[in-house]
mmCIF file of C-alpha atoms in Angstrom:
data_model
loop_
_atom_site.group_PDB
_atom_site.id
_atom_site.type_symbol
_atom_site.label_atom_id
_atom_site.label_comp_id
_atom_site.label_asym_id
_atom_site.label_seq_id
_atom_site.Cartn_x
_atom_site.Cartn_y
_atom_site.Cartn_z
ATOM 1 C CA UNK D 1 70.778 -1.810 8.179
ATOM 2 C CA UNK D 2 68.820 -4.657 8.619
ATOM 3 C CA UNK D 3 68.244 -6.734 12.064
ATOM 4 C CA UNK D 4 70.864 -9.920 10.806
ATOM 5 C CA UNK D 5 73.059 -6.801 9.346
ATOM 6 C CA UNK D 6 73.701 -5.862 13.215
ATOM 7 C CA UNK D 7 74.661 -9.466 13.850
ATOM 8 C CA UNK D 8 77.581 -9.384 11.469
ATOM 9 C CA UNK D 9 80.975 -10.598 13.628
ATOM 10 C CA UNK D 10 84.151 -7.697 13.036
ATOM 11 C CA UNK D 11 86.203 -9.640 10.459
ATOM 12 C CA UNK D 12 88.630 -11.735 12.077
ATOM 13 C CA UNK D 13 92.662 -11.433 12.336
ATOM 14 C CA UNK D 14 93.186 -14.448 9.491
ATOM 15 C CA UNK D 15 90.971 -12.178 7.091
ATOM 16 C CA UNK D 16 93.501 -9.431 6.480
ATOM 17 C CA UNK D 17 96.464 -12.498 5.530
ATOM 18 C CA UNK D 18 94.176 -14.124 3.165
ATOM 19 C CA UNK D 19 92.184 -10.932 1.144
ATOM 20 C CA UNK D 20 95.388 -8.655 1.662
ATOM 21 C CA UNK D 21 95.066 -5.169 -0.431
ATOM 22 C CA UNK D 22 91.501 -6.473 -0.847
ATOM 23 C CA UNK D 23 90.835 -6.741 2.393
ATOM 24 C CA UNK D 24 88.413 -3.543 2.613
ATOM 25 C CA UNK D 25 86.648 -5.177 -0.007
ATOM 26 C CA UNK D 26 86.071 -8.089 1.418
ATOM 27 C CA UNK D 27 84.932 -6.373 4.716
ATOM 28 C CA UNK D 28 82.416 -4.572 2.981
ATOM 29 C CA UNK D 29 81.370 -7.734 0.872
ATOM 30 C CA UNK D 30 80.062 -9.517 3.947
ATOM 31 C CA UNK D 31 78.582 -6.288 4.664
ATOM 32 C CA UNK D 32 76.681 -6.607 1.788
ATOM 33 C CA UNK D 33 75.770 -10.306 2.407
ATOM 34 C CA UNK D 34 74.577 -9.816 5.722
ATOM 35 C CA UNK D 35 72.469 -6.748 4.922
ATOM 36 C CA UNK D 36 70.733 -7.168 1.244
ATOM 37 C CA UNK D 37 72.007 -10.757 0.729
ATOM 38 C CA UNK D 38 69.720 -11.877 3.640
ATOM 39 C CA UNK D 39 67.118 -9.532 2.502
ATOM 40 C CA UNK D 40 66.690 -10.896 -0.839
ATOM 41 C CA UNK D 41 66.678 -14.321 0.336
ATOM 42 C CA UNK D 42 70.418 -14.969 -0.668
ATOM 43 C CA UNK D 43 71.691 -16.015 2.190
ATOM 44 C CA UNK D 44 69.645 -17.329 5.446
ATOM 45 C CA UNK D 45 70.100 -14.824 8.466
ATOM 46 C CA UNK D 46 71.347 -17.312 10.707
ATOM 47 C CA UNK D 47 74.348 -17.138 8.671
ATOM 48 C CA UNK D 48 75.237 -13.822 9.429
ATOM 49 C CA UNK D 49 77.644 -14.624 12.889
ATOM 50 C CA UNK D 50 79.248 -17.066 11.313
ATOM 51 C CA UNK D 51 80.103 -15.290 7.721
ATOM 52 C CA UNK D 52 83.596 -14.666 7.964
ATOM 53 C CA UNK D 53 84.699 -18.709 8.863
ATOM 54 C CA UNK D 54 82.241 -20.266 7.424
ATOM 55 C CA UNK D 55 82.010 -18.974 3.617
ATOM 56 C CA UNK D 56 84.095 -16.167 2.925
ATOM 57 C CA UNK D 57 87.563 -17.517 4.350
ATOM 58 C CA UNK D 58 86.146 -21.084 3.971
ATOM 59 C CA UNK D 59 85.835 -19.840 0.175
ATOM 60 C CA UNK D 60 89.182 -17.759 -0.113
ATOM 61 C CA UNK D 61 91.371 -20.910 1.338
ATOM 62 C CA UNK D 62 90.547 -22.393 -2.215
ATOM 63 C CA UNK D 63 92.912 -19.887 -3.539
ATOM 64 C CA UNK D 64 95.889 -22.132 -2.275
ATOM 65 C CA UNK D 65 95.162 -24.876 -4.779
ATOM 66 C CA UNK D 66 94.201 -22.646 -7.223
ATOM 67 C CA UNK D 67 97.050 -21.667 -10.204
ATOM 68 C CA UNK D 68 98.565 -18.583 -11.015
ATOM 69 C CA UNK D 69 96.675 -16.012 -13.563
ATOM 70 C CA UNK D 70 94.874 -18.699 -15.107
ATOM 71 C CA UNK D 71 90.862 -18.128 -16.179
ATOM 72 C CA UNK D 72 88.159 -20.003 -13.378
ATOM 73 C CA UNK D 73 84.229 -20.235 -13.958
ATOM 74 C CA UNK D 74 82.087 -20.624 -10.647
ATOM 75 C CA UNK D 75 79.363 -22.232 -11.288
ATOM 76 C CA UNK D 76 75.915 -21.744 -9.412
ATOM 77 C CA UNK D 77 77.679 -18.847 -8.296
ATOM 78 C CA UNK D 78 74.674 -17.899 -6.215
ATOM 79 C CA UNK D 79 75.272 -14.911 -3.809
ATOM 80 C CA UNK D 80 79.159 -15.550 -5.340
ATOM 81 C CA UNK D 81 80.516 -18.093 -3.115
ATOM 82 C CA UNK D 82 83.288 -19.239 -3.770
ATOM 83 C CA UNK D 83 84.017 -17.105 -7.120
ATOM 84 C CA UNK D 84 84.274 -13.458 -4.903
ATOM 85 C CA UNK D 85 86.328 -14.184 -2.061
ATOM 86 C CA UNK D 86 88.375 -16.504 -4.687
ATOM 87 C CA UNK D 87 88.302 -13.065 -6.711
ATOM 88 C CA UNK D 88 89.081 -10.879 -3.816
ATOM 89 C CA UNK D 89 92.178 -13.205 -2.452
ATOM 90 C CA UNK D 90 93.435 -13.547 -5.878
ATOM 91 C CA UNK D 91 93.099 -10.814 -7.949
ATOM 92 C CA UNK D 92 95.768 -12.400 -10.901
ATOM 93 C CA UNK D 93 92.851 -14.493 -12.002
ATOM 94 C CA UNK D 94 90.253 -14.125 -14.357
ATOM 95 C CA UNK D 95 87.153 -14.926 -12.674
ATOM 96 C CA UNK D 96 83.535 -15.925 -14.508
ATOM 97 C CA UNK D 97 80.662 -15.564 -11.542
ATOM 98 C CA UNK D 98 78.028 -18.284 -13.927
ATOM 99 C CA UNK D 99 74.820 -18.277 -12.408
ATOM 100 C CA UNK D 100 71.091 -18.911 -13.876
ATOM 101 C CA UNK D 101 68.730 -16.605 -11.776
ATOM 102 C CA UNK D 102 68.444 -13.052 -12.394
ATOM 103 C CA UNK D 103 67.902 -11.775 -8.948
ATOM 104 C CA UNK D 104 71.112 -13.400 -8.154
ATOM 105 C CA UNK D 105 72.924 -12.043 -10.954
ATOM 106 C CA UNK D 106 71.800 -8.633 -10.287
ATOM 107 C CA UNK D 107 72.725 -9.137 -6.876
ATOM 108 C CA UNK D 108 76.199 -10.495 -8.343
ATOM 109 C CA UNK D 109 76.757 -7.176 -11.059
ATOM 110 C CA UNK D 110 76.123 -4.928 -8.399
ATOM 111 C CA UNK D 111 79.032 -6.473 -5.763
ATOM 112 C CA UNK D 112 81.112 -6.700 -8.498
ATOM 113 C CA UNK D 113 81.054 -3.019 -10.095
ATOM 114 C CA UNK D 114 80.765 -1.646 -5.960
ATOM 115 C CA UNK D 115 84.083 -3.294 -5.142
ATOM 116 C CA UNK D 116 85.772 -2.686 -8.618
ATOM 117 C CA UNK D 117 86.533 -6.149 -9.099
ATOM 118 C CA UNK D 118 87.668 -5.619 -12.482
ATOM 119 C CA UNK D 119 89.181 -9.210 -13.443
ATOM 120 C CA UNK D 120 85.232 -10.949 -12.601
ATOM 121 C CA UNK D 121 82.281 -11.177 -14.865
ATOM 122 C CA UNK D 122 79.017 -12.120 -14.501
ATOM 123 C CA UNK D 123 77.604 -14.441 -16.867
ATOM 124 C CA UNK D 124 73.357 -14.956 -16.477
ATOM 125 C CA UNK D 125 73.078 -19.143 -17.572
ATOM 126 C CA UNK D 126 73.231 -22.858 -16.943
ATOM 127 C CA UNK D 127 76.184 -24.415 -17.236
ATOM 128 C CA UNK D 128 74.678 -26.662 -20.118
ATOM 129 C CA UNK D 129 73.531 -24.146 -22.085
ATOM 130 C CA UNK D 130 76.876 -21.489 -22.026
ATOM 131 C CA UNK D 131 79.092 -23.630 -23.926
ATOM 132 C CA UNK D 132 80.567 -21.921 -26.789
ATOM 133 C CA UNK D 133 79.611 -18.799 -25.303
ATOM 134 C CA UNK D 134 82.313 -18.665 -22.978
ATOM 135 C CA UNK D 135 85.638 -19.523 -23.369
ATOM 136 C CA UNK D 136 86.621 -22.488 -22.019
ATOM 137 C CA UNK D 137 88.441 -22.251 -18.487
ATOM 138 C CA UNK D 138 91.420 -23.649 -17.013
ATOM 139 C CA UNK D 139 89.747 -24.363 -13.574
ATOM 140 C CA UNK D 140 85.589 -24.591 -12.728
ATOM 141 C CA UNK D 141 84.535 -23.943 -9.101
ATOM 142 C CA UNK D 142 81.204 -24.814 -6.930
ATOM 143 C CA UNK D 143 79.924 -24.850 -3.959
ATOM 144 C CA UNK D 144 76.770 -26.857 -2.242
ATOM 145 C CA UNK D 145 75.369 -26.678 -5.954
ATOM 146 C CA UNK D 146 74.372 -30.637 -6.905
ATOM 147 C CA UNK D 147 76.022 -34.494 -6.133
ATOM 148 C CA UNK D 148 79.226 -34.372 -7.486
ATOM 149 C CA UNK D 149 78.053 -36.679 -10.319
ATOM 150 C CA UNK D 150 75.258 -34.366 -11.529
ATOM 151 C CA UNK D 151 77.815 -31.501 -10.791
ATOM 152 C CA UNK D 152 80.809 -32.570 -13.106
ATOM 153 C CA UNK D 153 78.319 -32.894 -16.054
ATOM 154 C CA UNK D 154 77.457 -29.187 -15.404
ATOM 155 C CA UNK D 155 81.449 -27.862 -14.893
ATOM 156 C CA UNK D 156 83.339 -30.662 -16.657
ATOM 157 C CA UNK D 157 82.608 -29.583 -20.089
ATOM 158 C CA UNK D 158 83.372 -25.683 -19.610
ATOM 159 C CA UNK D 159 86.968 -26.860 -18.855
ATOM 160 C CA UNK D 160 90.012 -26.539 -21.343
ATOM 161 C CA UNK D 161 92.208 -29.802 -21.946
ATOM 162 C CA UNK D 162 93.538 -30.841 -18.998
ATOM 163 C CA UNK D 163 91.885 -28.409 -16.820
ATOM 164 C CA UNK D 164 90.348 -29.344 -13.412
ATOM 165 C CA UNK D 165 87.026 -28.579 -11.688
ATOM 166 C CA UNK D 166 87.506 -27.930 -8.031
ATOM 167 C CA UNK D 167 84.709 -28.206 -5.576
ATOM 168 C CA UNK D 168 84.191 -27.608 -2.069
ATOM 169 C CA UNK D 169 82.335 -30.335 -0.126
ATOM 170 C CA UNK D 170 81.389 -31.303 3.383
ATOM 171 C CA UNK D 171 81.909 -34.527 5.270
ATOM 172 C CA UNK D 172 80.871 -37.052 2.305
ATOM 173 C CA UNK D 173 83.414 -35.727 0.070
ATOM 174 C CA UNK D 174 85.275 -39.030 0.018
ATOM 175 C CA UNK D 175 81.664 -41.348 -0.392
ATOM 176 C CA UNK D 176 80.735 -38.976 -3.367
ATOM 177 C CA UNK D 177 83.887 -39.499 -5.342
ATOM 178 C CA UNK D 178 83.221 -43.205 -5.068
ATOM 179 C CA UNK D 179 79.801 -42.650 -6.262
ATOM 180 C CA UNK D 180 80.620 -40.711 -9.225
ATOM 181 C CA UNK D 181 84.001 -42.208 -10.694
ATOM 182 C CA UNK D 182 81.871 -43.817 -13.347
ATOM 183 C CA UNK D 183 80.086 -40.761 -14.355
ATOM 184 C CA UNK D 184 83.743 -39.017 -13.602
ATOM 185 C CA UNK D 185 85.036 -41.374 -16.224
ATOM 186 C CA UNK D 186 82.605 -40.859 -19.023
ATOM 187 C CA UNK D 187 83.212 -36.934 -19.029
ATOM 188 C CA UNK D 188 87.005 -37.496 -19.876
ATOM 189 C CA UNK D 189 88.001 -37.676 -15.988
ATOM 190 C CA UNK D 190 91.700 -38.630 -15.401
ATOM 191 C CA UNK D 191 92.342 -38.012 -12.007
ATOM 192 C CA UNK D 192 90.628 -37.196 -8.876
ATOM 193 C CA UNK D 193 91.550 -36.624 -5.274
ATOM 194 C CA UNK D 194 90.325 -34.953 -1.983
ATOM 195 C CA UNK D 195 92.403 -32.444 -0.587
ATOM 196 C CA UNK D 196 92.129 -30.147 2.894
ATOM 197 C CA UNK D 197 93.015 -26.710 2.823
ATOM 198 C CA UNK D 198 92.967 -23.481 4.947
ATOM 199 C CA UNK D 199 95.451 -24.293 7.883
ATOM 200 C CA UNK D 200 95.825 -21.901 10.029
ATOM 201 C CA UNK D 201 92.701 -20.177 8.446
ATOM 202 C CA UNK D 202 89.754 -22.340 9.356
ATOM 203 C CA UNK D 203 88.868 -25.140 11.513
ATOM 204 C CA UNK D 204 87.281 -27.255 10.355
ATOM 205 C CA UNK D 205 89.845 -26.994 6.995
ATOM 206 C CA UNK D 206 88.192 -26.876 4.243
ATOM 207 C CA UNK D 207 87.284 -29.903 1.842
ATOM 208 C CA UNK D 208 87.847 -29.847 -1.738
ATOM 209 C CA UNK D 209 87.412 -32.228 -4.641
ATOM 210 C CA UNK D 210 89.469 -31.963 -7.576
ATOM 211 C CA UNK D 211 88.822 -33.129 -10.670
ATOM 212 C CA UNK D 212 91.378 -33.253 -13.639
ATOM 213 C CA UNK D 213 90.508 -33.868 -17.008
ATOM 214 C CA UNK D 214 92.851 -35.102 -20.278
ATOM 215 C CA UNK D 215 92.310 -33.998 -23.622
ATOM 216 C CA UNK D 216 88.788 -33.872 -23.863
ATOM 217 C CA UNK D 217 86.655 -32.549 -21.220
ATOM 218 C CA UNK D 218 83.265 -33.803 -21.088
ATOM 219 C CA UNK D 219 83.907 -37.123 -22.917
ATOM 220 C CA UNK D 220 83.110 -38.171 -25.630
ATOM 221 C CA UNK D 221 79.161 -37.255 -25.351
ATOM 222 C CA UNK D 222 80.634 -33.589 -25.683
ATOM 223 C CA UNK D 223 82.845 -33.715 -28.827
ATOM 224 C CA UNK D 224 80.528 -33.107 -31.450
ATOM 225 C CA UNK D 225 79.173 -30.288 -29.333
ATOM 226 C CA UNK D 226 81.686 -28.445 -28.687
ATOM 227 C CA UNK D 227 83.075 -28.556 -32.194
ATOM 228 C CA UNK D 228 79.467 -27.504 -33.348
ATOM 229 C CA UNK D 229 79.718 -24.455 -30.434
ATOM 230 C CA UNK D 230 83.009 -23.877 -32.431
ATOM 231 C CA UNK D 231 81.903 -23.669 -35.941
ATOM 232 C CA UNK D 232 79.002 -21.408 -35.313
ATOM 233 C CA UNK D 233 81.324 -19.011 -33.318
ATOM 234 C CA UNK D 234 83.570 -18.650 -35.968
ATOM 235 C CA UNK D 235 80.324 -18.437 -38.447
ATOM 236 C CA UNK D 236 79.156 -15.550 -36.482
ATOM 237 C CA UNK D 237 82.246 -13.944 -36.359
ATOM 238 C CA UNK D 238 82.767 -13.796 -40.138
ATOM 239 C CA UNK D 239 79.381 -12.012 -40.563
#
């Protein structure tokens, strides 16, 4: 165990409502944060006390805006925030953990297979660069991974028609949606609002963006490419 290991807080009474059956899991996922997450420079070790309210129930609360067995992508997954406690509170979902470096997705593969999360995969790549290798999702998540703006034109185009990209954000939520709602509207954007969720969970409740899309996700800059992402899956699946 390492020193920010020992500092690891007993998981708190709200944990066992939220993760439910998973609960164990969950328990020994912030183990596994606060011992070889910190020690492969995942997560910093002054985030160890504060684990369980800050990211893994500030994570799972996304769950209540989240629908029922539908597919999700987290993108930037990074040490899997929010994709595993979003996996591990809701286990009807199909969960895609997307995330471009390898010691993260190792990190991400071996959580995943410890805790038998059998509805998650982990998917080494950029956002802009897995399209038409995944399926398109119903719902993309992210956390603390770019300005909304930059971030939309990473998760927008992974959605399905009239899916929705939900991200959790700090105090600026509201000034970044202002920023963005041109950008928003390019990539096919037809609604947007700020929620709060996690009452009687966390305090401060947690902040989330969501970001609903019509019929074509990504705009019209994405069209052609995802009907060329289309044609050569169906050309490799013919061979």
């Amino acid at each position: 165990m390492t020193e920010a290991a020992a500092e690891l807080p007993q998981a708190p009474e709200e944990a066992r409502a939220v993760f439910g059956e998973f609960f164990p899991q969950a328990v020994r996922y912030a183990e596994l944060l606060a011992d070889a997450g910190v020690e492969r420079g995942l997560i910093g070790p002054r985030e160890v006390p504060r684990l369980w309210e800050r990211h893994l129930l500030n994570c799972a609360v996304l769950s209540e805006v989240v629908p029922k067995n539908i597919t999700v992508c987290d993108v930037g997954s990074g040490a899997g925030l929010p994709g595993i406690p979003l996996a591990l509170a809701r286990p009807d979902l199909k969960i895609t953990l997307l995330e471009p470096l390898l010691r993260r997705t190792n990190f991400l593969q071996e959580v995943v297979e410890l805790l038998g999360l059998d509805h998650v995969t982990v998917v080494r790549g950029r956002a802009e660069e897995v399209m038409g290798k995944v399926e398109p999702v119903h719902v993309v998540t992210a956390r603390a991974v770019a300005p909304l703006d930059r971030l939309a034109g990473w998760g927008v185009p992974l959605l399905r028609p009239y899916g929705e990209m939900l991200a959790l954000k700090g105090d600026t939520a509201e000034d970044e949606l202002k920023g963005a709602r041109a950008a928003l509207s390019k990539l096919g954007v037809v609604k947007t609002e700020v929620l709060q969720v996690g009452a009687g969970v966390v305090d401060p409740l947690s902040t989330v963006v969501r970001v609903e899309v019509g019929e074509s996700p990504g705009g019209v800059r994405f069209a052609a490419k995802r009907a060329k992402a289309a044609r050569t899956g169906r050309s490799r699946r013919r061979r």
